[in-house]
Coordinates of C-alpha atoms and ligand atoms in Angstrom, one line a residue:
Chain A
M1386 CA 86.7 268.8 -219.0
N1387 CA 84.0 266.2 -220.2
I1388 CA 84.6 263.1 -218.9
L1389 CA 82.9 260.5 -221.4
E1390 CA 82.5 261.5 -224.8
I1391 CA 80.9 259.2 -226.9
K1392 CA 80.0 260.2 -230.4
H1393 CA 77.0 258.5 -233.3
C1394 CA 77.5 255.4 -232.0
R1395 CA 76.4 253.0 -234.0
K1396 CA 76.2 248.5 -232.8
S1397 CA 74.8 245.9 -234.8
F1398 CA 74.4 242.2 -233.6
D1399 CA 74.5 239.5 -236.6
G1400 CA 72.8 242.3 -239.1
V1401 CA 70.6 243.8 -236.6
Q1402 CA 70.9 247.6 -235.4
V1403 CA 70.8 247.9 -231.8
L1404 CA 72.2 251.4 -231.6
S1405 CA 72.0 254.0 -233.7
D1406 CA 73.7 256.9 -234.1
I1407 CA 74.3 257.7 -230.0
S1408 CA 75.7 260.4 -228.4
L1409 CA 76.4 261.1 -225.2
T1410 CA 78.6 263.1 -222.5
V1411 CA 79.3 263.3 -219.6
S1412 CA 81.4 265.9 -217.4
E1413 CA 83.0 265.8 -214.0
G1414 CA 79.8 265.3 -211.4
Q1415 CA 77.3 264.9 -213.7
V1416 CA 75.2 261.8 -213.1
V1417 CA 73.1 260.0 -215.8
S1418 CA 70.1 257.7 -215.6
I1419 CA 69.6 256.1 -218.5
I1420 CA 66.0 254.7 -219.1
G1421 CA 64.0 253.1 -221.7
P1422 CA 62.6 249.2 -222.3
S1423 CA 64.4 246.3 -222.0
G1424 CA 66.2 245.4 -225.8
S1425 CA 66.2 249.1 -225.6
G1426 CA 70.1 249.1 -226.4
K1427 CA 70.9 250.2 -222.7
S1428 CA 73.2 247.4 -222.0
T1429 CA 74.7 247.5 -225.1
L1430 CA 75.6 250.9 -224.7
L1431 CA 77.5 250.9 -220.7
R1432 CA 79.1 247.2 -222.9
C1433 CA 80.6 249.2 -225.4
A1434 CA 82.1 252.1 -223.7
T1435 CA 83.5 250.3 -221.1
L1436 CA 84.9 248.5 -223.8
L1437 CA 83.1 245.1 -223.1
E1438 CA 81.8 245.3 -227.0
T1439 CA 83.5 247.0 -229.9
M1440 CA 82.1 249.4 -231.7
D1441 CA 80.9 249.7 -235.3
G1442 CA 80.4 253.0 -235.9
G1443 CA 81.0 256.5 -233.6
S1444 CA 83.8 257.3 -231.6
L1445 CA 84.5 257.5 -227.7
A1446 CA 86.9 259.9 -225.5
Y1447 CA 87.9 259.4 -221.7
L1448 CA 89.2 262.5 -220.2
G1449 CA 89.4 264.4 -223.7
K1450 CA 91.9 261.3 -225.0
F1451 CA 90.3 258.7 -227.9
A1452 CA 90.0 255.2 -226.9
V1453 CA 87.7 255.0 -230.0
R1454 CA 88.5 257.3 -233.2
D1455 CA 85.6 258.0 -236.3
E1456 CA 87.1 257.0 -239.8
G1457 CA 84.8 257.4 -242.3
G1458 CA 81.6 256.3 -240.6
K1459 CA 84.0 253.1 -238.9
S1460 CA 85.3 252.7 -235.3
V1461 CA 88.7 252.6 -235.2
Y1462 CA 90.5 251.2 -231.7
A1463 CA 93.4 253.0 -230.6
S1464 CA 96.4 250.8 -229.2
H1465 CA 96.3 248.0 -226.7
A1466 CA 99.1 250.5 -224.3
E1467 CA 95.2 253.6 -224.8
L1468 CA 92.9 251.3 -224.4
K1469 CA 94.6 250.3 -221.0
Q1470 CA 94.3 254.2 -219.9
A1471 CA 91.4 254.5 -220.9
R1472 CA 90.1 251.1 -218.9
A1473 CA 91.9 253.0 -216.1
C1474 CA 89.3 255.9 -216.2
F1475 CA 86.2 253.8 -215.6
G1476 CA 84.6 251.4 -213.0
L1477 CA 81.5 249.2 -213.6
V1478 CA 78.9 247.6 -211.4
F1479 CA 76.9 244.5 -213.0
Q1480 CA 73.0 244.1 -212.5
N1481 CA 74.4 240.6 -211.4
F1482 CA 78.0 241.6 -209.2
N1483 CA 80.0 239.3 -211.0
L1484 CA 82.2 239.2 -207.4
F1485 CA 85.0 236.5 -207.8
P1486 CA 83.6 234.0 -205.2
H1487 CA 87.3 232.6 -204.5
Y1488 CA 88.7 235.6 -202.7
T1489 CA 87.5 237.2 -200.0
V1490 CA 85.4 240.6 -200.1
L1491 CA 88.9 242.3 -198.8
K1492 CA 90.7 240.6 -201.4
N1493 CA 88.3 240.9 -204.3
I1494 CA 88.6 245.0 -203.6
T1495 CA 92.3 244.9 -203.2
A1496 CA 93.6 242.2 -205.4
A1497 CA 93.1 244.8 -208.4
P1498 CA 94.5 248.4 -206.9
L1499 CA 98.0 245.7 -205.8
L1500 CA 97.8 243.9 -209.8
I1501 CA 96.8 246.0 -212.1
Q1502 CA 97.6 249.8 -210.2
K1503 CA 100.6 248.3 -208.1
R1504 CA 100.2 250.8 -204.8
E1505 CA 101.0 250.1 -201.7
K1506 CA 99.8 247.0 -200.1
A1507 CA 98.8 249.8 -196.7
E1508 CA 97.3 252.4 -198.4
V1509 CA 95.4 249.6 -200.8
L1510 CA 94.2 248.4 -197.7
Q1511 CA 93.3 251.8 -195.7
T1512 CA 91.0 252.5 -199.0
A1513 CA 89.6 249.1 -199.2
R1514 CA 88.5 249.1 -195.5
D1515 CA 87.5 253.3 -195.6
L1516 CA 84.9 251.8 -198.4
L1517 CA 83.8 249.1 -196.6
S1518 CA 82.9 250.8 -193.9
K1519 CA 81.3 253.5 -196.1
M1520 CA 79.9 250.9 -197.4
G1521 CA 78.2 249.2 -193.8
L1522 CA 80.4 246.4 -193.8
A1523 CA 83.2 246.4 -192.0
D1524 CA 82.7 243.2 -189.9
R1525 CA 82.5 241.4 -193.0
E1526 CA 86.0 241.8 -194.5
D1527 CA 86.8 238.5 -194.2
A1528 CA 83.7 237.1 -195.7
Y1529 CA 83.6 235.0 -198.8
P1530 CA 80.6 236.7 -201.4
Y1531 CA 78.6 233.2 -201.1
Q1532 CA 78.4 234.2 -197.1
L1533 CA 76.2 237.7 -198.2
S1534 CA 73.1 239.1 -199.5
G1535 CA 72.5 240.3 -202.8
G1536 CA 72.6 243.5 -201.0
Q1537 CA 75.9 243.4 -199.7
Q1538 CA 77.2 241.5 -202.6
Q1539 CA 76.6 244.8 -204.9
R1540 CA 77.8 247.3 -201.9
V1541 CA 81.7 244.7 -202.1
S1542 CA 80.9 245.2 -206.3
I1543 CA 80.5 248.8 -205.9
A1544 CA 83.9 249.4 -203.1
R1545 CA 85.6 246.7 -205.7
A1546 CA 84.8 249.0 -208.2
L1547 CA 85.7 252.7 -206.4
A1548 CA 88.6 251.3 -205.0
M1549 CA 90.4 252.0 -208.9
R1550 CA 89.6 255.2 -208.0
P1551 CA 88.1 255.6 -211.6
K1552 CA 86.8 259.3 -212.5
I1553 CA 83.4 257.6 -214.0
L1554 CA 81.2 254.7 -213.0
F1555 CA 78.9 252.8 -214.8
F1556 CA 76.3 251.0 -213.4
D1557 CA 73.9 248.3 -215.2
E1558 CA 70.9 248.2 -213.4
P1559 CA 72.7 248.0 -209.8
T1560 CA 69.6 246.7 -208.3
S1561 CA 67.1 244.4 -210.7
A1562 CA 69.0 240.8 -209.3
L1563 CA 67.9 241.9 -206.3
D1564 CA 64.4 241.5 -204.1
P1565 CA 62.7 244.8 -203.6
E1566 CA 63.5 245.3 -199.7
L1567 CA 67.1 244.7 -200.1
T1568 CA 66.9 247.8 -203.5
G1569 CA 67.0 250.7 -201.1
E1570 CA 70.8 250.0 -199.4
I1571 CA 71.8 250.0 -203.0
L1572 CA 69.9 253.4 -203.9
K1573 CA 71.2 254.9 -200.3
V1574 CA 75.0 253.8 -201.4
I1575 CA 75.0 255.5 -204.9
R1576 CA 73.0 258.4 -203.6
A1577 CA 75.8 259.4 -201.3
L1578 CA 77.8 258.5 -203.9
A1579 CA 76.2 261.1 -205.4
A1580 CA 76.0 263.7 -203.0
E1581 CA 79.9 263.6 -203.2
H1582 CA 79.6 264.8 -206.9
M1583 CA 80.5 260.8 -208.1
T1584 CA 80.4 261.0 -211.7
M1585 CA 78.3 258.5 -212.7
V1586 CA 75.9 256.5 -215.8
I1587 CA 73.4 254.9 -214.4
V1588 CA 71.3 252.5 -216.2
T1589 CA 67.6 251.9 -213.8
H1590 CA 64.2 251.2 -213.9
E1591 CA 63.3 253.2 -210.6
M1592 CA 61.8 256.0 -212.0
A1593 CA 61.7 258.1 -208.8
F1594 CA 65.2 257.6 -207.5
A1595 CA 67.0 258.6 -211.1
R1596 CA 64.3 262.0 -210.7
D1597 CA 65.9 262.6 -207.4
V1598 CA 69.5 260.9 -208.0
S1599 CA 70.5 262.8 -211.8
D1600 CA 71.0 265.9 -213.2
H1601 CA 70.3 264.6 -216.4
V1602 CA 67.7 261.7 -217.7
I1603 CA 68.1 259.6 -221.3
F1604 CA 64.8 257.9 -223.0
M1605 CA 66.4 255.3 -224.9
D1606 CA 64.0 253.3 -227.1
G1607 CA 64.6 250.7 -229.9
G1608 CA 68.3 251.6 -229.9
V1609 CA 68.3 255.6 -230.4
I1610 CA 67.7 258.7 -228.1
V1611 CA 64.4 259.5 -228.0
E1612 CA 64.6 261.6 -225.6
Q1613 CA 67.1 263.8 -223.1
G1614 CA 67.2 266.3 -220.5
N1615 CA 65.9 267.6 -217.3
P1616 CA 65.1 264.7 -214.9
K1617 CA 62.1 266.0 -213.4
D1618 CA 60.8 267.5 -216.8
I1619 CA 61.5 263.9 -218.2
I1620 CA 59.8 262.1 -216.0
N1621 CA 56.9 263.9 -214.4
N1622 CA 56.3 265.4 -217.6
P1623 CA 57.3 263.2 -220.8
S1624 CA 56.6 264.9 -224.3
H1625 CA 57.1 261.7 -226.2
E1626 CA 54.4 259.1 -227.0
R1627 CA 56.7 256.1 -226.5
T1628 CA 58.4 257.9 -223.0
I1629 CA 54.6 258.5 -222.1
Q1630 CA 53.9 255.0 -222.9
F1631 CA 56.7 253.1 -221.0
L1632 CA 56.3 256.0 -218.0
S1633 CA 53.0 255.4 -217.8
R1634 CA 54.2 251.4 -216.5
F1635 CA 55.3 252.9 -213.6
N1636 CA 52.6 254.1 -211.5
Chain B
M347 CA 106.5 180.4 -202.6
T348 CA 104.2 181.8 -199.5
L349 CA 102.0 184.2 -199.5
T350 CA 104.1 186.6 -197.9
G351 CA 106.8 186.2 -200.0
M352 CA 104.5 186.9 -203.1
I353 CA 103.8 190.0 -201.4
L354 CA 107.2 190.8 -200.6
K355 CA 108.3 190.1 -204.3
M356 CA 105.4 192.1 -206.0
S357 CA 106.1 195.1 -203.4
E358 CA 109.5 195.5 -204.9
G359 CA 107.7 196.6 -208.2
L360 CA 105.5 199.2 -206.2
G361 CA 108.2 201.5 -206.0
R362 CA 108.0 201.8 -210.6
T363 CA 104.1 201.7 -210.4
C364 CA 104.1 204.7 -208.5
A365 CA 106.5 205.9 -210.4
I366 CA 104.5 205.3 -213.7
F367 CA 101.6 206.8 -211.7
F368 CA 103.3 210.0 -210.5
L369 CA 105.3 210.7 -213.6
T370 CA 102.2 210.9 -215.9
L371 CA 100.8 213.0 -213.3
L372 CA 102.9 215.8 -213.4
F373 CA 103.4 215.7 -217.1
S374 CA 100.0 214.9 -218.2
L375 CA 98.2 217.0 -215.9
P376 CA 100.1 221.0 -217.2
L377 CA 100.0 219.1 -221.0
G378 CA 96.3 218.7 -221.1
L379 CA 95.2 222.1 -219.5
V380 CA 98.0 223.2 -222.7
V381 CA 95.6 220.8 -225.2
A382 CA 92.8 222.1 -224.0
L383 CA 93.7 225.9 -224.4
L384 CA 94.6 224.9 -228.2
R385 CA 91.3 222.9 -228.7
M386 CA 89.5 226.5 -227.7
S387 CA 92.5 228.5 -229.8
K388 CA 90.7 230.8 -232.7
N389 CA 92.8 229.3 -235.4
R390 CA 90.8 226.7 -237.0
V391 CA 93.8 224.6 -238.0
V392 CA 95.1 224.5 -234.3
Q393 CA 91.6 223.5 -233.0
A394 CA 90.7 220.8 -235.9
V395 CA 94.7 219.5 -234.7
T396 CA 93.7 219.2 -231.4
K397 CA 90.8 218.0 -231.5
V398 CA 91.9 215.0 -233.8
Y399 CA 95.0 214.3 -231.5
I400 CA 92.1 214.1 -229.1
S401 CA 89.9 211.6 -230.9
I402 CA 92.6 208.9 -231.4
L403 CA 93.8 209.4 -228.0
R404 CA 90.5 208.5 -226.5
G405 CA 89.3 206.6 -229.1
T406 CA 92.4 204.3 -229.1
P407 CA 93.3 201.7 -226.4
L408 CA 95.5 202.9 -224.8
M409 CA 97.7 199.5 -224.5
L410 CA 98.4 200.1 -228.6
Q411 CA 99.5 203.1 -228.2
L412 CA 102.5 202.3 -225.2
I413 CA 102.8 199.4 -228.8
A414 CA 103.4 202.6 -230.7
V415 CA 105.6 204.2 -228.7
A416 CA 107.6 201.8 -227.4
Y417 CA 108.3 200.2 -231.3
G418 CA 107.3 203.0 -233.5
P419 CA 111.1 203.5 -233.5
F420 CA 111.7 200.5 -234.1
Y421 CA 109.4 200.4 -237.3
L422 CA 110.2 204.0 -238.1
F423 CA 113.8 204.2 -237.7
G424 CA 115.1 200.8 -237.3
Y425 CA 116.2 201.9 -233.4
T426 CA 115.6 199.2 -230.9
L427 CA 114.3 200.8 -227.1
L428 CA 116.9 200.0 -224.9
V429 CA 115.6 198.3 -221.6
K430 CA 116.3 201.9 -220.1
Q431 CA 114.2 203.9 -221.8
K432 CA 111.2 201.9 -221.1
L433 CA 110.0 203.7 -218.2
L434 CA 110.1 206.7 -221.1
A435 CA 108.2 205.4 -223.5
I436 CA 105.5 204.4 -220.5
I437 CA 105.7 207.9 -219.9
I438 CA 105.2 209.5 -222.8
A439 CA 101.9 207.2 -224.0
F440 CA 100.3 207.7 -220.4
A441 CA 101.2 211.6 -221.0
L442 CA 99.9 211.7 -224.1
N443 CA 97.0 209.7 -224.0
Y444 CA 96.0 211.4 -220.5
A445 CA 96.7 214.3 -221.7
A446 CA 93.6 213.9 -223.9
Y447 CA 91.1 213.1 -221.4
F448 CA 92.6 216.0 -219.1
A449 CA 91.8 218.5 -221.8
E450 CA 88.6 217.8 -222.2
I451 CA 87.8 217.8 -218.6
Y452 CA 89.7 221.8 -218.4
R453 CA 87.7 222.3 -221.3
G454 CA 84.7 221.7 -219.7
G455 CA 85.5 223.3 -216.8
I456 CA 86.7 226.7 -218.3
E457 CA 83.8 226.6 -220.6
S458 CA 81.4 226.2 -217.5
M459 CA 83.0 229.7 -216.4
P460 CA 80.2 232.3 -216.6
V461 CA 81.8 235.1 -218.9
G462 CA 80.9 237.9 -215.9
Q463 CA 84.1 236.5 -214.4
Y464 CA 86.2 237.7 -217.4
E465 CA 84.3 241.1 -218.5
A466 CA 84.8 241.2 -213.9
A467 CA 88.6 241.1 -214.4
H468 CA 88.8 242.8 -218.3
V469 CA 87.4 246.2 -216.3
L470 CA 89.3 246.4 -214.0
G471 CA 92.4 245.9 -216.2
Y472 CA 93.4 242.2 -215.8
S473 CA 95.4 240.9 -219.1
K474 CA 93.5 238.0 -220.9
G475 CA 96.9 236.1 -218.9
Q476 CA 96.3 238.0 -215.4
T477 CA 92.2 237.0 -215.5
F478 CA 92.8 233.3 -217.1
M479 CA 96.1 232.2 -214.3
R480 CA 94.0 234.5 -211.4
I481 CA 90.4 234.2 -211.5
I482 CA 89.2 231.4 -214.4
L483 CA 91.3 229.0 -213.4
P484 CA 91.3 228.4 -209.8
Q485 CA 87.9 228.3 -209.6
V486 CA 88.2 225.7 -213.0
V487 CA 90.6 223.7 -210.8
K488 CA 87.4 223.8 -208.1
R489 CA 85.1 223.2 -210.5
I490 CA 86.9 220.1 -212.3
L491 CA 88.7 218.3 -209.5
P492 CA 85.1 215.4 -209.3
S493 CA 86.1 214.6 -212.7
V494 CA 89.8 214.2 -212.5
T495 CA 89.3 211.9 -209.4
N496 CA 87.9 209.6 -211.7
E497 CA 90.2 209.8 -214.3
V498 CA 93.6 209.3 -211.0
I499 CA 91.6 206.7 -210.0
T500 CA 91.6 204.7 -213.4
L501 CA 95.4 206.2 -213.5
V502 CA 95.9 203.7 -210.6
K503 CA 95.0 201.2 -212.4
D504 CA 96.2 201.7 -215.7
T505 CA 99.6 201.7 -214.7
S506 CA 99.0 197.6 -214.5
M507 CA 99.4 198.2 -218.8
A508 CA 103.0 198.6 -218.1
F509 CA 103.2 194.6 -218.3
T510 CA 102.5 195.3 -222.5
L511 CA 106.5 195.9 -222.1
A512 CA 107.7 193.3 -219.5
Y513 CA 108.1 196.9 -217.5
M514 CA 108.6 195.0 -214.3
E515 CA 106.3 197.3 -211.6
M516 CA 104.1 195.0 -209.3
F517 CA 101.4 194.0 -211.7
S518 CA 104.7 192.3 -214.0
I519 CA 106.0 190.6 -211.1
G520 CA 102.6 189.1 -210.5
K521 CA 101.8 188.0 -214.2
Q522 CA 105.7 186.3 -213.6
I523 CA 105.0 185.3 -210.1
A524 CA 101.4 183.6 -211.3
N525 CA 103.1 181.7 -214.5
S526 CA 106.5 180.2 -212.7
Q527 CA 103.7 179.0 -209.8
S528 CA 101.0 178.0 -211.8
S529 CA 99.1 180.0 -208.5
F530 CA 96.0 183.1 -209.2
M531 CA 97.0 184.2 -205.3
P532 CA 99.5 187.1 -207.7
F533 CA 96.4 188.0 -209.0
V534 CA 93.9 188.6 -205.5
I535 CA 97.7 190.4 -204.3
A536 CA 97.2 192.9 -207.3
G537 CA 94.2 193.5 -206.8
G538 CA 94.9 194.3 -202.8
F539 CA 97.5 196.9 -204.0
Y540 CA 95.0 198.5 -206.6
Y541 CA 92.1 198.6 -203.8
L542 CA 94.4 200.4 -201.5
M543 CA 96.8 202.8 -203.8
N544 CA 92.8 204.2 -204.5
S545 CA 91.5 204.1 -201.4
V546 CA 94.9 206.8 -200.1
V547 CA 93.9 208.4 -203.7
A548 CA 90.4 209.0 -202.6
F549 CA 91.0 210.1 -199.6
A550 CA 94.1 212.7 -200.8
M551 CA 91.4 213.7 -203.1
S552 CA 88.4 214.5 -200.6
R553 CA 91.6 216.8 -198.5
C554 CA 91.7 218.8 -201.6
E555 CA 88.2 218.6 -202.4
K556 CA 87.7 220.0 -198.9
A557 CA 90.3 222.1 -198.6
L558 CA 89.1 224.0 -201.8
G559 CA 85.4 224.4 -200.5
Y560 CA 85.8 227.4 -198.7
Y561 CA 84.0 228.9 -201.0
R562 CA 81.2 228.8 -203.5
Ligands
ADP107 N1 75.3 239.5 -227.9 C1 74.5 239.8 -228.5 N2 74.1 239.1 -229.3 C2 72.9 239.8 -229.9 N3 72.1 239.8 -229.6 C3 72.2 240.8 -228.8 C4 73.2 240.4 -227.8 N4 73.6 241.5 -226.9 C5 72.8 242.2 -227.2 N5 71.6 241.6 -228.3 C6 70.7 242.0 -228.6 O1 70.5 244.0 -228.3 C7 69.3 244.2 -227.8 C8 69.4 245.0 -227.1 O2 70.0 244.8 -225.8 P1 70.1 245.0 -224.3 O3 71.6 246.2 -225.0 O4 70.5 244.4 -223.4 O5 69.2 246.2 -224.2 P2 68.5 246.5 -222.9 O6 69.9 246.3 -222.0 O7 68.1 247.9 -223.0 O8 67.4 245.6 -222.1 C9 67.9 243.3 -227.9 O9 67.1 243.1 -228.7 C10 69.6 242.2 -227.5 O10 68.6 241.0 -227.5
MG108 MG1 70.5 245.0 -219.9

């Protein structure tokens, strides 16, 4: 079963086309990396997929259920209730974490499962503590976000997303706001999730990481998918001129 | 009249001064939030009406607004305010006026919130109301506390304007004594009372700021 299916997604801002005819399918357990120069529309694609941005054309479905239908080239959004259902399928990890600064680490993780999913308190606490120890933050549950390093904050935000038990997790440049020496700890966490077959879509500039961890790589430029396929082929032997140019900057 | 006599007499009005102060806060703080939300409404008409409301209440003297609320009913409907209704008129005028100031403070605070906070909550499934009440508002309160303190200190001093309606709070009593005794002393005493009350306000507000200092 496909977890995520985006078809012919189109999006413009003030008449400027930012995404043109993007299609993307992610099946269960798959890890997809999206690479490409800045301004190529990677974030916008993720924001359309996570319903933070409305797409102009194309469709979007989670677990085969449409959140957005395409009717004659125009996107039509499903009902409030259906969108809520769709939202329960995914999690999103932001570049700049967006933790809630007035909540402790533990409350950042437990608030939504308790309030939104109305889960049992003891179970949610257990889940949160398990996640924290997995993230190497077992002793920081009472800390506030400002007391943590960037790398620790990002790990909390990953735990916050995971606590909702998403079917798919999106990452938008999860290490770009971090000092290089903190990048590794986040990549390690994502690698561990990949090993557990968590379904993920990752926008990243870490080419070696994308090559090693993902099953599929997409190279975007100018709002279109220029090239996609096996990560080793794309990153080690790109065939497209623009891909070659882009990747040459990383070596 | 002795100094102690004056102080005692004037302190009899402190209850009314405090009534104006606390009732104004009680009504203007929530009303200000409502006005702020209307001011930021997507509906252009609502937005424009609120903008006019704020600009009139901030652009004209509170004293005139007091007079308008107290005597407007007489000129409009021939209705004379009962003595008992003086406090009501004062609270209406003060609450409407202070709501306008608080609204702009709330708005500044709300608009200063990073959009990422809304987005993070949205992705986690929070509704708009839940996001506002649980994520945005608590952080806004912390951000606007210093500006609110300024307004609250002004409010303490503004309670003296109730003398316009001859509402016998502390300052009006002092003014009466000053007239009958041809003495300047009551004004000095009034100044002392306001200064004391504002010291308490400043202390209370700094405690609030400290209480919210557990995060950044
Ligand atoms: N809210 C917005 N309003 C207008 N233009 C936007 C907005 N968001 C993104 N863009 C534009 O869309 C293009 C793609 O942006 P983005 O998706 O952020 O690219 P990437 O994540 O690949 O760097 C850029 O040219 C950017 O300026
Ligand atoms: Mg981006």
